[in-house]
CSV table of C-alpha atoms (C1' of nucleotides) in Angstrom, one decimal:
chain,number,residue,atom,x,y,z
A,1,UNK,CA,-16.6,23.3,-22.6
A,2,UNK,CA,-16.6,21.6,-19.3
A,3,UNK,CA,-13.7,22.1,-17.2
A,4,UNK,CA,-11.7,18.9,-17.5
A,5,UNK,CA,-10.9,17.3,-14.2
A,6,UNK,CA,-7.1,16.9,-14.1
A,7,UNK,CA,-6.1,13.4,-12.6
A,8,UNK,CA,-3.9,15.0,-10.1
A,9,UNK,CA,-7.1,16.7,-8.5
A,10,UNK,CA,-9.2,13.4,-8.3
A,11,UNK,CA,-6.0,12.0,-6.7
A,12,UNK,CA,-5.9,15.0,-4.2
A,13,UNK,CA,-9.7,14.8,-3.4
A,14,UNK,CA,-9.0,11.1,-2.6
A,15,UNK,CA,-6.0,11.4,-0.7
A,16,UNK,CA,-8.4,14.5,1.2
A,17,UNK,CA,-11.0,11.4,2.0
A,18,UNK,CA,-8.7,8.8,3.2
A,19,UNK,CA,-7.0,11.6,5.6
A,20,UNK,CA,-10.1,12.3,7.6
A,21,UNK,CA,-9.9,9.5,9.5
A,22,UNK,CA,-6.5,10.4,10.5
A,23,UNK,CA,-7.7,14.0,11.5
A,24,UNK,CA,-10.8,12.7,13.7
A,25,UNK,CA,-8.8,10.2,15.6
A,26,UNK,CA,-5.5,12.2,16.7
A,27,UNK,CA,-6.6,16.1,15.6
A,28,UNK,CA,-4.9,18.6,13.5
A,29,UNK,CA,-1.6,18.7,15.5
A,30,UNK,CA,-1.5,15.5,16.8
A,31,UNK,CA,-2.2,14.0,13.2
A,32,UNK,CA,1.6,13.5,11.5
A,33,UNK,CA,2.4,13.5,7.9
A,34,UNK,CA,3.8,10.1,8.5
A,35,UNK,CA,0.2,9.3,9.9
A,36,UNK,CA,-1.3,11.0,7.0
A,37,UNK,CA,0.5,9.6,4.0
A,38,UNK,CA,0.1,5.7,5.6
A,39,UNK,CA,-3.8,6.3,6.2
A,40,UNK,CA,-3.5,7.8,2.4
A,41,UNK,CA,-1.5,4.5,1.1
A,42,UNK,CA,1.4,6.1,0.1
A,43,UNK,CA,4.5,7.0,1.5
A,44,UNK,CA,5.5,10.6,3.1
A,45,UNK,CA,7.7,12.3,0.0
A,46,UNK,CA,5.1,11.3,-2.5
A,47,UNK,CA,2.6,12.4,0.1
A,48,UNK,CA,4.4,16.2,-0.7
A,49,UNK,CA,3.9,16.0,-4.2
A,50,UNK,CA,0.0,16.7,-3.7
A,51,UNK,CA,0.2,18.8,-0.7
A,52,UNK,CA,3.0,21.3,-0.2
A,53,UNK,CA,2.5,21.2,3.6
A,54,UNK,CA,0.2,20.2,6.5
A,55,UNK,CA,-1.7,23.2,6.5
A,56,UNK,CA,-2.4,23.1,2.7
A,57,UNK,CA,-4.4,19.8,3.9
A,58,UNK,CA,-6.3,21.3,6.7
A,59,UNK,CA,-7.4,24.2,4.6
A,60,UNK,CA,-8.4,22.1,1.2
A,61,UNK,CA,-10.1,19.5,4.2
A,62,UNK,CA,-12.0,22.5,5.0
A,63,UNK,CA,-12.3,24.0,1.7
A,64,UNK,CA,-13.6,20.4,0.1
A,65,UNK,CA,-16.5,20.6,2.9
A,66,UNK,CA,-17.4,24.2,1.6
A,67,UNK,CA,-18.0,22.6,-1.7
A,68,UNK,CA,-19.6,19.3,-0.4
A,69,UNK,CA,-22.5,22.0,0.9
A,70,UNK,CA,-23.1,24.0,-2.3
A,71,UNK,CA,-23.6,20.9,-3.4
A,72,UNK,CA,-26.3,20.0,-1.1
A,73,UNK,CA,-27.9,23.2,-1.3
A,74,UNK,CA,-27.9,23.3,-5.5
A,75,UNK,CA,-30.3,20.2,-4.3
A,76,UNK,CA,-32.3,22.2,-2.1
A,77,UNK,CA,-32.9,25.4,-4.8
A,78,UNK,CA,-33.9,23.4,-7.7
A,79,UNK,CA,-36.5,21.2,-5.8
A,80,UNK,CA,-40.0,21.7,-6.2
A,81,UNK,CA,-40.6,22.6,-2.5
A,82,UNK,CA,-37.2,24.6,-1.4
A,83,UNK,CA,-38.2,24.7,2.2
A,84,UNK,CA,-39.4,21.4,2.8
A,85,UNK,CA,-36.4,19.8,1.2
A,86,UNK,CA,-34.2,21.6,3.6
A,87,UNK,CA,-36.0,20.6,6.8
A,88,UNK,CA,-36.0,17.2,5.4
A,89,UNK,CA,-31.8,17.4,4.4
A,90,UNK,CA,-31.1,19.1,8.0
A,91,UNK,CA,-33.4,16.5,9.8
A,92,UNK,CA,-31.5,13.7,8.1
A,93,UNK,CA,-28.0,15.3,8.5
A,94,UNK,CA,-28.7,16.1,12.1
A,95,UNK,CA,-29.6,12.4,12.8
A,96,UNK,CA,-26.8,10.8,11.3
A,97,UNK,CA,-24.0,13.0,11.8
A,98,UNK,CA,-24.8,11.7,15.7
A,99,UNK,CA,-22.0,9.2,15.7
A,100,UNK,CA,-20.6,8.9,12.5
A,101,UNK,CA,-16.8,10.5,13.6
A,102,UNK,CA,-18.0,14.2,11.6
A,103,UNK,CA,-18.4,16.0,14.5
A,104,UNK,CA,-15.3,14.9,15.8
A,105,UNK,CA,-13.8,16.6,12.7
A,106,UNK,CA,-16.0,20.0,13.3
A,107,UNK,CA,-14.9,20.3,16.7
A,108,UNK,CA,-11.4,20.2,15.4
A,109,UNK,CA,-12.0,22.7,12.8
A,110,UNK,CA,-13.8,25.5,15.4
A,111,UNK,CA,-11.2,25.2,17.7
A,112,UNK,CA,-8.5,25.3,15.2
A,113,UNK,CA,-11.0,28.5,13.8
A,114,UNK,CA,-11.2,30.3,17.2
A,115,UNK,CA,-7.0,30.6,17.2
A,116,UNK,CA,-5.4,30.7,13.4
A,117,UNK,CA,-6.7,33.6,11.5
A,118,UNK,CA,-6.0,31.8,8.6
A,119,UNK,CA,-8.3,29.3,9.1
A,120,UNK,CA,-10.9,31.9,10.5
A,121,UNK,CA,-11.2,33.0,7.0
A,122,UNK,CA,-11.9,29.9,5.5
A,123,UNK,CA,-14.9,29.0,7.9
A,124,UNK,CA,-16.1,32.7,7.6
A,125,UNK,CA,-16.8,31.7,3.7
A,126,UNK,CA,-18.5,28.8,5.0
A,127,UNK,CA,-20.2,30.2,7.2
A,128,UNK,CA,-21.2,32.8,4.6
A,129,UNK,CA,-22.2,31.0,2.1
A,130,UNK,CA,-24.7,28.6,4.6
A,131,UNK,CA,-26.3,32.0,5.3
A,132,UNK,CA,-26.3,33.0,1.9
A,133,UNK,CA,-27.9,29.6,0.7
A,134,UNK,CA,-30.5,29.7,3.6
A,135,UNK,CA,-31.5,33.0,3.1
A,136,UNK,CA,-32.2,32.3,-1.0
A,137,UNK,CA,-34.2,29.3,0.2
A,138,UNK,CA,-36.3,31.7,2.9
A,139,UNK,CA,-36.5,34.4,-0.5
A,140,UNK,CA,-37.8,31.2,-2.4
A,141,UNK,CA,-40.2,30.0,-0.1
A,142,UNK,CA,-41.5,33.5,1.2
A,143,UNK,CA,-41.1,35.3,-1.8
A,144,UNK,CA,-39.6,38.4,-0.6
A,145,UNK,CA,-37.1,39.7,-2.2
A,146,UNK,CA,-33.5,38.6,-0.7
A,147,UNK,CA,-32.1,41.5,0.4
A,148,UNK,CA,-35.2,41.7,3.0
A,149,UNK,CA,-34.5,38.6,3.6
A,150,UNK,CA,-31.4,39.1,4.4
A,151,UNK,CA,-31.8,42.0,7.0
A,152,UNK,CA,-34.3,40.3,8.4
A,153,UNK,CA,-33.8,36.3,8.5
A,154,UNK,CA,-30.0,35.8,8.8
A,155,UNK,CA,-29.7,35.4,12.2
A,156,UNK,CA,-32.2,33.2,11.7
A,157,UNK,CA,-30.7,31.3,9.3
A,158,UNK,CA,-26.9,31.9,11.6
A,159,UNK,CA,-29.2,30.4,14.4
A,160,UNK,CA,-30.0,26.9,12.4
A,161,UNK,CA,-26.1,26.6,11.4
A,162,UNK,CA,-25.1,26.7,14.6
A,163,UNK,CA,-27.8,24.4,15.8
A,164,UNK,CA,-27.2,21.7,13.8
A,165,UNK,CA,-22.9,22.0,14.3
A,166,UNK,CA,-23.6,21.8,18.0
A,167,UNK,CA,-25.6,19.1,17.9
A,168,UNK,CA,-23.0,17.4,15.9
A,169,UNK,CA,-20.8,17.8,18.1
A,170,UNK,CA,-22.7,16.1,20.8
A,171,UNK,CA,-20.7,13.1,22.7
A,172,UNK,CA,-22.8,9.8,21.2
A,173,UNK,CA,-24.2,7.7,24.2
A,174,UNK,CA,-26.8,6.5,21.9
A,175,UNK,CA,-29.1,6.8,25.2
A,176,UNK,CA,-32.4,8.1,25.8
A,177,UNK,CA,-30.4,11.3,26.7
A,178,UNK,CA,-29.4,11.8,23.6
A,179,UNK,CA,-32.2,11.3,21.3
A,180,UNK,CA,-34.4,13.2,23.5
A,181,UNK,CA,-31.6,16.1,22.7
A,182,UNK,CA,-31.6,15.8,18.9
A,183,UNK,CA,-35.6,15.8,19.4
A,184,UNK,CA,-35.4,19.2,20.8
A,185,UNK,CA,-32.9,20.3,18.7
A,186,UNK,CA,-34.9,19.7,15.5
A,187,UNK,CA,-38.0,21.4,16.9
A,188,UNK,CA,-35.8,24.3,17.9
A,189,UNK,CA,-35.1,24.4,14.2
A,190,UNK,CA,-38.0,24.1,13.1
A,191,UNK,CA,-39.6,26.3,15.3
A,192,UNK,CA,-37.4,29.0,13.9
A,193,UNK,CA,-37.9,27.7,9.9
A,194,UNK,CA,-41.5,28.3,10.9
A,195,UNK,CA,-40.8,32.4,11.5
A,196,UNK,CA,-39.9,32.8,7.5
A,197,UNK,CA,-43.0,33.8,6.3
A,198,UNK,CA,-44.4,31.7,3.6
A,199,UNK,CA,-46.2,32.6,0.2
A,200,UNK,CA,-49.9,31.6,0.3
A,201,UNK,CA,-50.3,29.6,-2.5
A,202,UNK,CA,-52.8,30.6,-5.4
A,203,UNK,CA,-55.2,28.3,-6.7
B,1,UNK,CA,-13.0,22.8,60.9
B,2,UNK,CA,-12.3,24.0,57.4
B,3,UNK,CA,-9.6,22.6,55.5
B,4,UNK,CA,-6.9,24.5,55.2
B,5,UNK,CA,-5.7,25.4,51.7
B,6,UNK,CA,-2.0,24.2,50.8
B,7,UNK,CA,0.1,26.5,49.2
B,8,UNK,CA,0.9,24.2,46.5
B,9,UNK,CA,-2.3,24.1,45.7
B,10,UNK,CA,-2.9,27.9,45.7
B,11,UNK,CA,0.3,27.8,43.6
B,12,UNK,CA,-1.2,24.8,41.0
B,13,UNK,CA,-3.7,27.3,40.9
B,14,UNK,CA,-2.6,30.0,40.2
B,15,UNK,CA,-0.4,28.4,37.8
B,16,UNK,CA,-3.5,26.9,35.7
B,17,UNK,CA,-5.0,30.4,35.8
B,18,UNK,CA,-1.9,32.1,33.3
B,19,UNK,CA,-1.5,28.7,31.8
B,20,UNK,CA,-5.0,29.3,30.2
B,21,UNK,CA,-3.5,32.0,27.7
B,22,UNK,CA,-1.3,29.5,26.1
B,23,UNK,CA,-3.8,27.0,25.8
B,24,UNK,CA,-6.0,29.3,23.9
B,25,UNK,CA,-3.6,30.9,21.7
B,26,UNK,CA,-2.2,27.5,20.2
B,27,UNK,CA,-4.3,25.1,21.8
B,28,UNK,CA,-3.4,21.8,24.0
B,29,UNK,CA,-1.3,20.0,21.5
B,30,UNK,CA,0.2,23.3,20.0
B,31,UNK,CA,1.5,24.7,23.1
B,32,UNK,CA,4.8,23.4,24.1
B,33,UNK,CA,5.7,22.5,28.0
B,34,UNK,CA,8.1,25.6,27.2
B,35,UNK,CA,5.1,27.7,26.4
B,36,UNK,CA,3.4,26.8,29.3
B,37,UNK,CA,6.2,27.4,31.5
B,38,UNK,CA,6.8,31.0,30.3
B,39,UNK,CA,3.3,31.8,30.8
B,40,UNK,CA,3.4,30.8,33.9
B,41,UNK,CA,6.5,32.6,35.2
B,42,UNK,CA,8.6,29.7,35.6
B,43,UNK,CA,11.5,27.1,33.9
B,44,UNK,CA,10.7,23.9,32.9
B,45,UNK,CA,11.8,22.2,35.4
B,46,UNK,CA,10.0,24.0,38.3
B,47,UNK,CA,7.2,23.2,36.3
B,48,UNK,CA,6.9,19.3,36.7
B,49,UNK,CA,7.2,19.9,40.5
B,50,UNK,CA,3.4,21.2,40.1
B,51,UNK,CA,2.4,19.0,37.1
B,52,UNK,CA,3.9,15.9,36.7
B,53,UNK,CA,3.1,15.5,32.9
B,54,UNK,CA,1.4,18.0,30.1
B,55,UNK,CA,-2.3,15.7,30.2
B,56,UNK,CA,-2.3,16.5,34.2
B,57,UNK,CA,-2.3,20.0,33.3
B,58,UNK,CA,-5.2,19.9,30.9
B,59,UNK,CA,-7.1,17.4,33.1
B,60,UNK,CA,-6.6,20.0,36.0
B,61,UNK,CA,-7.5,22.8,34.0
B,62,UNK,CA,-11.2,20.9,32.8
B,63,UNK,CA,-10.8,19.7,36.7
B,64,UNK,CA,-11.2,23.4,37.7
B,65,UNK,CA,-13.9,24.8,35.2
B,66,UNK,CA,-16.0,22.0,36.8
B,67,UNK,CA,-15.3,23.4,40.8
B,68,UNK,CA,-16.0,26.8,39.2
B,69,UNK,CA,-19.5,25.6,38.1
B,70,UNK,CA,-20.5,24.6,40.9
B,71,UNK,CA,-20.0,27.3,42.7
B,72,UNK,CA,-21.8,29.5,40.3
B,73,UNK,CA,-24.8,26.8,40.7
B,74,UNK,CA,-24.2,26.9,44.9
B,75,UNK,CA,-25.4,30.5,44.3
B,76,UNK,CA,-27.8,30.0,42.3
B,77,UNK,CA,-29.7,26.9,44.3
B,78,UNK,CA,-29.6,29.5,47.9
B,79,UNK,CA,-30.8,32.0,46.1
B,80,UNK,CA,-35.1,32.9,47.1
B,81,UNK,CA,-35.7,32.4,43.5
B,82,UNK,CA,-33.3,29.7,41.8
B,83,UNK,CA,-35.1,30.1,38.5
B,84,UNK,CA,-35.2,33.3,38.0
B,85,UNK,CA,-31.2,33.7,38.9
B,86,UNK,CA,-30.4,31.0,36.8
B,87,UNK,CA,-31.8,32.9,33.9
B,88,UNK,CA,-29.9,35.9,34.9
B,89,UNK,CA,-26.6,34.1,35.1
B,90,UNK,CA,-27.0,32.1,31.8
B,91,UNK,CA,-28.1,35.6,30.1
B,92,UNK,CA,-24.7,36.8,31.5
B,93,UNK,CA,-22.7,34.0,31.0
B,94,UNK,CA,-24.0,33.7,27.4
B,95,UNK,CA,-23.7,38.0,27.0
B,96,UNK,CA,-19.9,37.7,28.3
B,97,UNK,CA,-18.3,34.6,26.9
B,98,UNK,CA,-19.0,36.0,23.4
B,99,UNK,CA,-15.1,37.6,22.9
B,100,UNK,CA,-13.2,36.8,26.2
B,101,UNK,CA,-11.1,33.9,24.5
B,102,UNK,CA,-13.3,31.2,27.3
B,103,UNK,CA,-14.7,30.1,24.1
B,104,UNK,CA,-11.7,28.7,22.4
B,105,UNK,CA,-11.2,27.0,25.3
B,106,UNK,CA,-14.1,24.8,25.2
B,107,UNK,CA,-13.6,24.1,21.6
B,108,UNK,CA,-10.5,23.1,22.3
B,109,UNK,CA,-12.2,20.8,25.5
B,110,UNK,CA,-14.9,20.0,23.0
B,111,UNK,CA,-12.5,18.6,20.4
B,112,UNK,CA,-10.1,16.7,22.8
B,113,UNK,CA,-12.6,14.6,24.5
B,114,UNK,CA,-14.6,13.7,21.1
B,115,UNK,CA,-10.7,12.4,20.5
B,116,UNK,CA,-9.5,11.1,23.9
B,117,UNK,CA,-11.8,9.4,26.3
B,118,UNK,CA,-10.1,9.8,29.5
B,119,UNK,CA,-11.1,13.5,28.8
B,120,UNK,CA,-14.1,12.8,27.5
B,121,UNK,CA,-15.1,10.9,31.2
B,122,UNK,CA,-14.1,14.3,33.2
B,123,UNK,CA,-15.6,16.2,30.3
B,124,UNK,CA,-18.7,14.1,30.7
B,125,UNK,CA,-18.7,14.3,34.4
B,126,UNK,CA,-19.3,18.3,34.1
B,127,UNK,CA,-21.8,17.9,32.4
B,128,UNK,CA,-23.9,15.3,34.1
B,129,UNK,CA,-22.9,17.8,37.3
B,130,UNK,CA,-24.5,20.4,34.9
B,131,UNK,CA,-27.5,18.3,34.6
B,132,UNK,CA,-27.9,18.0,37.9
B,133,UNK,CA,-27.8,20.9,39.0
B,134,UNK,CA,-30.3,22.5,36.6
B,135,UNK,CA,-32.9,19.8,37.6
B,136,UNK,CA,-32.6,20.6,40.7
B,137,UNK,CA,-33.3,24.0,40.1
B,138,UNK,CA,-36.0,22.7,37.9
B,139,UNK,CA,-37.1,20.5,40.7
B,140,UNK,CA,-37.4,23.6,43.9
B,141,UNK,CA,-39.2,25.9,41.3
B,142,UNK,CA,-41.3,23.7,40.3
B,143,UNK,CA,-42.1,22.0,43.4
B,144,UNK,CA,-42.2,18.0,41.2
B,145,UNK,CA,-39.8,15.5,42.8
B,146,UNK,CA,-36.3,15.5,41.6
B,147,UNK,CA,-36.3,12.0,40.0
B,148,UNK,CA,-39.8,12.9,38.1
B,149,UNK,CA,-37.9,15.9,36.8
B,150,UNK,CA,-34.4,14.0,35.7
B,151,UNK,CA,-37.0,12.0,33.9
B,152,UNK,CA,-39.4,14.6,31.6
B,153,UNK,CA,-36.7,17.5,31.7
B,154,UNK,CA,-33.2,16.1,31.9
B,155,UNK,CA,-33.4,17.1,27.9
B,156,UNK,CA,-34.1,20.6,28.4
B,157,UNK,CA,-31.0,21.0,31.1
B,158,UNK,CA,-29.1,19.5,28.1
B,159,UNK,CA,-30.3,21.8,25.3
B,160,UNK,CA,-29.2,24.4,27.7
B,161,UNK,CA,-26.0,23.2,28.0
B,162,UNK,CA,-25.6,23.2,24.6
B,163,UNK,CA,-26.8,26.4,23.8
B,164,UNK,CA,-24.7,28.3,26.3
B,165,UNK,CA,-21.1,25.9,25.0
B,166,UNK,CA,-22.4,26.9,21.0
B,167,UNK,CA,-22.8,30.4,21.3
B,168,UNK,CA,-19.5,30.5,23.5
B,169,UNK,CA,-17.8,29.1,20.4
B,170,UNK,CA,-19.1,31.6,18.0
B,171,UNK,CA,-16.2,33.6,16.2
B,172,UNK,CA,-16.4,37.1,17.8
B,173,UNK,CA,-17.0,39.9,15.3
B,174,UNK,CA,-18.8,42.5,17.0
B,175,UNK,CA,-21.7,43.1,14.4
B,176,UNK,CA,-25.1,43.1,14.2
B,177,UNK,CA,-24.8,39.3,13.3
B,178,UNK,CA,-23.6,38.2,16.6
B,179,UNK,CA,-25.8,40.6,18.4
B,180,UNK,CA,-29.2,39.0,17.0
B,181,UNK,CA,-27.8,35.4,17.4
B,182,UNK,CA,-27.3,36.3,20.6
B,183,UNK,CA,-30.6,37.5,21.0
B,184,UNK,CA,-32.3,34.5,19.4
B,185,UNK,CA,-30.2,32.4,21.3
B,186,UNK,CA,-31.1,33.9,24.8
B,187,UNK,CA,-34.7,34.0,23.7
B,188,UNK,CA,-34.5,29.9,23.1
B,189,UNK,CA,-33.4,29.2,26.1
B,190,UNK,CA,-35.6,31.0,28.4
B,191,UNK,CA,-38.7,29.6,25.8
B,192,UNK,CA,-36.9,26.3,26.9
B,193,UNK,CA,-36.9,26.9,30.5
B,194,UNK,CA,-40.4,28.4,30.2
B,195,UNK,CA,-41.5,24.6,29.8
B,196,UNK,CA,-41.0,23.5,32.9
B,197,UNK,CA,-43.6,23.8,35.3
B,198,UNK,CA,-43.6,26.5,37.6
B,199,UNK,CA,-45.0,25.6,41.3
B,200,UNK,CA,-47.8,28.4,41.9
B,201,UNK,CA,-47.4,30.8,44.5
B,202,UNK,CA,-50.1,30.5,47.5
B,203,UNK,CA,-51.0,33.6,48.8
C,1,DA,C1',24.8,38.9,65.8
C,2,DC,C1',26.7,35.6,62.9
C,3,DG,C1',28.6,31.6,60.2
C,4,DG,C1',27.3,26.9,59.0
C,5,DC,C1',24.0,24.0,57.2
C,6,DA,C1',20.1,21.3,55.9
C,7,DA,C1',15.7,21.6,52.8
C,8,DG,C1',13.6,22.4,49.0
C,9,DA,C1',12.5,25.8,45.3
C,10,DA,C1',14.2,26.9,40.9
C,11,DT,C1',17.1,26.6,37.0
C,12,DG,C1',18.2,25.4,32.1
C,13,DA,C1',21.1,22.2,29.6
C,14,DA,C1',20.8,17.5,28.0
C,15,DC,C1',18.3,13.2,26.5
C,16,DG,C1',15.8,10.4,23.4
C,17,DT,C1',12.0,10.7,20.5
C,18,DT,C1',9.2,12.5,17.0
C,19,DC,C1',8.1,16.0,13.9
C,20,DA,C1',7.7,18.4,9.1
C,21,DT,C1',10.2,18.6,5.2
C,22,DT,C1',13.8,17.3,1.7
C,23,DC,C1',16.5,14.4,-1.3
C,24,DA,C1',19.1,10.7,-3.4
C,25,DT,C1',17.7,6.7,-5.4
C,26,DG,C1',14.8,3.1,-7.9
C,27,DC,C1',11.4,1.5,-11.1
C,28,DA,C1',8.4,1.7,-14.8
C,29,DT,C1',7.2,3.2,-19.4
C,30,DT,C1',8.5,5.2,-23.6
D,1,DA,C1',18.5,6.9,-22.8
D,2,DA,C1',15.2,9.6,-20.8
D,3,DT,C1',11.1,11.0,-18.3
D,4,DG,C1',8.0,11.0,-14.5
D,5,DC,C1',6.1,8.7,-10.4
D,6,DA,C1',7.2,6.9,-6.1
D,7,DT,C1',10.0,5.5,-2.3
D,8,DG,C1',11.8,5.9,2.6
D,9,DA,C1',16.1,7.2,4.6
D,10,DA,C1',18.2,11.6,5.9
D,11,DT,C1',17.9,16.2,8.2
D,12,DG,C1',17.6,19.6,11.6
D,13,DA,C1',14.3,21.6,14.6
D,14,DA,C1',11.3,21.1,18.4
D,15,DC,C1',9.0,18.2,21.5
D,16,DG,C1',8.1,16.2,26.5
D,17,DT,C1',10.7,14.9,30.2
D,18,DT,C1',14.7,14.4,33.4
D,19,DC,C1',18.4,15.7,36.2
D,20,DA,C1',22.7,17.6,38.0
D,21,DT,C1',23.3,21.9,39.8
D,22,DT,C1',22.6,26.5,41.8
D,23,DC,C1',20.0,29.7,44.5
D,24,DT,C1',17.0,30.9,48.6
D,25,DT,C1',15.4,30.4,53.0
D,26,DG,C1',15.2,29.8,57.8
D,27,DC,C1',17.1,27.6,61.8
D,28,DC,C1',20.9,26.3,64.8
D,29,DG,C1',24.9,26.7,68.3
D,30,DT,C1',27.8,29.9,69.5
DNA sequence: ACGGCAAGAATGAACGTTCATTCATGCATT
DNA sequence: AATGCATGAATGAACGTTCATTCTTGCCGT
């Protein structure tokens, strides 16, 4: 059987979407429960009854990302044409996370990654399971078994996640400055894409 | 003659060098006036004769990376071949700044002026000094006219930037991970500074 | 050499505010 | 009547900031 999706958690995954903006606008500390509960249109005890404290929030924020990406990546590994599909997905996600407040949010969560270990561990997984995700794409595409593909690719694949947070974390000017950035940035990346060795095709 | 250096300004100075540990051990909105007082050897009160509110300090403290740059650059641009230091210093730079804690710091930076935009003007004003001076570098080695080279390579000077601030902000775990980002990271940027146009040497 | 004294460096308790968290209470629905 | 969801006032701690006060220093007339 499927696992039923208890009410309470679609509540909580809304409450976790409402909150964002909160986050991006005053940060992690600066955001208060009061701020929280009134951006989640409800009041601050009720608030508790789906969160049992601040930092439950930040780490389910986080957590809810993790799963946003497997998501995206279950996309990737079932298409046709694994590697294509994920230059396409970074390309797009690279040119709209620009503006669009998500960066302001990744910022937050580095910093706050760089100084609680708590949260460390969170974005580790993350982090983890991007590589882990990019290197069964390169095993796909190449096919080499992953484990090469591992020793050999995941700094690669370390180098593309980091490329495409720090370029959402860009300050928007919507200039020439910056679209000549995100120009280089998705060569960079594809550049280094283009070091996975690819199966030749049989016909 | 040269201007003579206050001693409350060697004191502010001083002060915003052991304030830094605070800063990046809870971060600007988690460390307390208090906090920073302690760290800096001082009560409370003493403190506000130096700093007359909590955002002076951390506008100061963004203030002084920014002098500190351009020092580094001042170096640099006397130097008989600019280019080829400034690759030295940004292998250095990018080599030290993996563990020393300066990286939480500009995630911490990063974050706040994505939030606030009076520190996203001095945070902004860095970088266009960054800009500036790596064109100009760009410019002397490659013997093309400043304004010619704002206008093709003002990207690269950013994608620089960008590189050096991301890798700074990579967790620190001391394995062969970091090591080959590293590497691949170093090895984009010089492939980046490679594009620009070196002048040829007349014999 | 020494007591008196102004100047300002330094202190930490106090202030008003805001924070995260809790709790007594109300309002449906059964 | 009873159960569960929701409220927002209450609570105590901690915050940034201020201020009355105490130390430290160096200079003065003697």
């Amino acid at each position: 059987m499927t696992a039923p999706i208890a009410p309470a958690d679609l509540r909580s995954a809304m409450i976790l979407a409402s909150v964002r903006r909160a986050f991006m606008e005053k940060g992690f500390d600066g955001a208060s429960m009061q701020d929280l509960a009134r951006e989640a249109g409800m009041s601050v005890g009720n608030f508790y009854r789906y969160f049992p404290s601040k930092a439950a929030i930040v780490e389910a924020l986080i957590t809810g990302d993790l799963t946003d990406l497997e998501r995206d990546f279950s996309d990737i590994l079932v298409s046709p044409n694994p590697m294509g599909r994920l230059r396409q997905t970074i390309k797009r996600h690279v040119e709209d996370s620009l503006c669009n407040g998500e960066g302001r949010l990744w910022a937050e969560i580095t910093a706050v990654s760089l100084r609680k270990p708590e949260i460390a561990v969170i974005v580790g997984q993350m982090e983890i399971a991007l590589v882990r995700n990019l290197t069964t794409v390169f095993s796909i595409s190449s096919g080499l078994p992953l484990t090469d593909v591992i020793d050999r690719y995941a700094a690669h694949a370390s180098f593309v996640v980091m490329m495409v947070m720090a370029s959402s974390m860009q300050a928007c000017d919507a200039g020439k400055q910056n679209a000549d950035l995100t120009a280089l940035v998705l060569r960079t990346i594809n550049q280094t894409l283009d070091e996975i060795p690819q199966m030749t095709l049989k016909g």
